[in-house]
Amino acid sequence: MSVIDLRSDTVTRPTDAMRRAMAEAEVGDDVFKEDPSVNRLQERAAEMLGKEAGLLMASGTMSNLVAILAHCRRGDEIVMGDQAHIFWNESGGASGLAGVQIRLVPNGPQGEIDPRDLAEAIRPRGNIHTPPTTLVCLENTHNRCSGGALTPQDTRRVADVAHAAGVRVHLDGARLFNAAVALEVPARELVREVDDVSFCLSKALSCPVGSVLCGSQEFIDEALRWRKMVGGGMRQAGVLAAAGLVALDSMVDRLAEDHANARKLAQGLANIDGLSLGPDRIQTNIVIFDIDESVGTAGDLIGALSREDVLVSSPGKHSIRMVTHRHVDGTDIDEALGRTSKVVGGLRAARKGQ
Ligand SMILES: *Cc1c(COP(=O)(O)O)cnc(C)c1O
């Protein structure tokens, strides 16, 4: 029985073309800005996203942290959705290292933020009792909201409220290209209204390492110093950038396959008694579903599935996340559905028998 790994699209391994490009990459010392491959990747990413400049980072977490450090001062307040990756999954770096406090507003089912909630949350200026609001963080696609994609209009409505109040907007676009492919909108249209954006090379785009932060030249100049401070000044990083260039050239369009597989997976899961999907419309490559108490907890299901060689993750005590990616095809989806159905049936029967 083969292992079907649906824990994350981060498990994707570099392609043969990436490994060749990495082996042959032209490199230099990037701390002296002398790595031609890194410079090419940064220019290419910035150009694709319609921003002035880009900066290669070690990870998406580093991109988000450096963006917050570059935009904010200690004691500032930043606003984001209550399901934001920055809030849930980045080890508290925004408060622990950047010294900002986070104010949460509700995320809608696709990860959207209601501009009225944002307007309420932004602090009035000039009051010594309250922290100044200096940044809003959006996420596209939205990880904990089943990979929901924000449209250019969703983003513009939020950015307009922020900018009118003198607040900047950072987009955590770890899976930005999934959103672009799903909505059939160029990625640059999705980020037109935000001040800066980070995206990951190491997720569905299959690179071994990396994320790129893009924004104005002034912002990137500032981010460069913070990246150095947090230990992100890499030397012959062209070996990594070379894979990133291959990814941007050849790995974006194929994301549509992952999305089709996720839809197929979601349809199959919806038919299994005891499982219920959040949004019925799966837009990209992340499927999150809830488990009925008659089946058990997320821990029970994860354990039982792993004994059947289906690996999944859990965003909550009663929910499971499955992510499609380059190493799972339509046959694997059928197989995963068959094994899941069997396991869920087994868990229910065991509960009844107790
Ligand atoms: C994965 C992810 C990140 C962080 O990326 P790492 O490279 O794992 O640090 C940030 N935001 C979102 C939405 C993510 O899914």
PDB file of C-alpha atoms and ligand atoms in Angstrom, residues 10 58-62 64 85-86 90 139 141-143 172 174-175 200 202-203 210-211 321, ligand 1:
ATOM      1  CA  THR A  10       5.162  21.712   1.598  1.00  0.00           C
ATOM      2  CA  ALA A  58      14.369  31.796   4.016  1.00  0.00           C
ATOM      3  CA  SER A  59      10.665  31.153   4.684  1.00  0.00           C
ATOM      4  CA  GLY A  60       7.190  32.620   4.645  1.00  0.00           C
ATOM      5  CA  THR A  61       7.393  33.124   8.390  1.00  0.00           C
ATOM      6  CA  MET A  62      10.541  35.208   7.928  1.00  0.00           C
ATOM      7  CA  ASN A  64       5.871  38.059   7.393  1.00  0.00           C
ATOM      8  CA  HIS A  85      -1.535  32.187   9.868  1.00  0.00           C
ATOM      9  CA  ILE A  86       0.551  34.994  11.400  1.00  0.00           C
ATOM     10  CA  GLU A  90       4.224  31.724  13.428  1.00  0.00           C
ATOM     11  CA  GLU A 139      -4.000  36.333   3.684  1.00  0.00           C
ATOM     12  CA  THR A 141      -5.265  32.119  -0.263  1.00  0.00           C
ATOM     13  CA  HIS A 142      -6.488  31.628   3.273  1.00  0.00           C
ATOM     14  CA  ASN A 143      -4.983  28.551   4.884  1.00  0.00           C
ATOM     15  CA  ASP A 172       0.542  37.074   3.391  1.00  0.00           C
ATOM     16  CA  ALA A 174       2.052  32.195   0.847  1.00  0.00           C
ATOM     17  CA  ARG A 175      -0.246  30.592  -1.768  1.00  0.00           C
ATOM     18  CA  CYS A 200       6.212  30.986  -0.780  1.00  0.00           C
ATOM     19  CA  SER A 202       8.482  26.049  -1.010  1.00  0.00           C
ATOM     20  CA  LYS A 203       4.802  25.055  -1.039  1.00  0.00           C
ATOM     21  CA  GLY A 210      12.261  30.105   0.002  1.00  0.00           C
ATOM     22  CA  SER A 211       9.789  32.928  -0.051  1.00  0.00           C
ATOM     23  CA  ARG A 321      -7.121  19.274   6.779  1.00  0.00           C
TER      24      ARG A 321
HETATM   25  C1  LIG B   1       3.002  28.214   5.161  1.00  0.00           C
HETATM   26  C2  LIG B   1       2.447  29.554   5.414  1.00  0.00           C
HETATM   27  C3  LIG B   1       3.258  30.592   5.893  1.00  0.00           C
HETATM   28  C4  LIG B   1       4.684  30.402   6.378  1.00  0.00           C
HETATM   29  O1  LIG B   1       5.519  29.798   5.520  1.00  0.00           O
HETATM   30  P1  LIG B   1       6.805  28.959   6.022  1.00  0.00           P
HETATM   31  O2  LIG B   1       7.633  28.984   4.800  1.00  0.00           O
HETATM   32  O3  LIG B   1       6.311  27.629   6.407  1.00  0.00           O
HETATM   33  O4  LIG B   1       7.434  29.719   7.137  1.00  0.00           O
HETATM   34  C5  LIG B   1       2.693  31.842   6.017  1.00  0.00           C
HETATM   35  N1  LIG B   1       1.410  32.045   5.717  1.00  0.00           N
HETATM   36  C6  LIG B   1       0.600  31.082   5.271  1.00  0.00           C
HETATM   37  C7  LIG B   1      -0.808  31.393   4.927  1.00  0.00           C
HETATM   38  C8  LIG B   1       1.090  29.794   5.113  1.00  0.00           C
HETATM   39  O5  LIG B   1       0.271  28.823   4.686  1.00  0.00           O
END
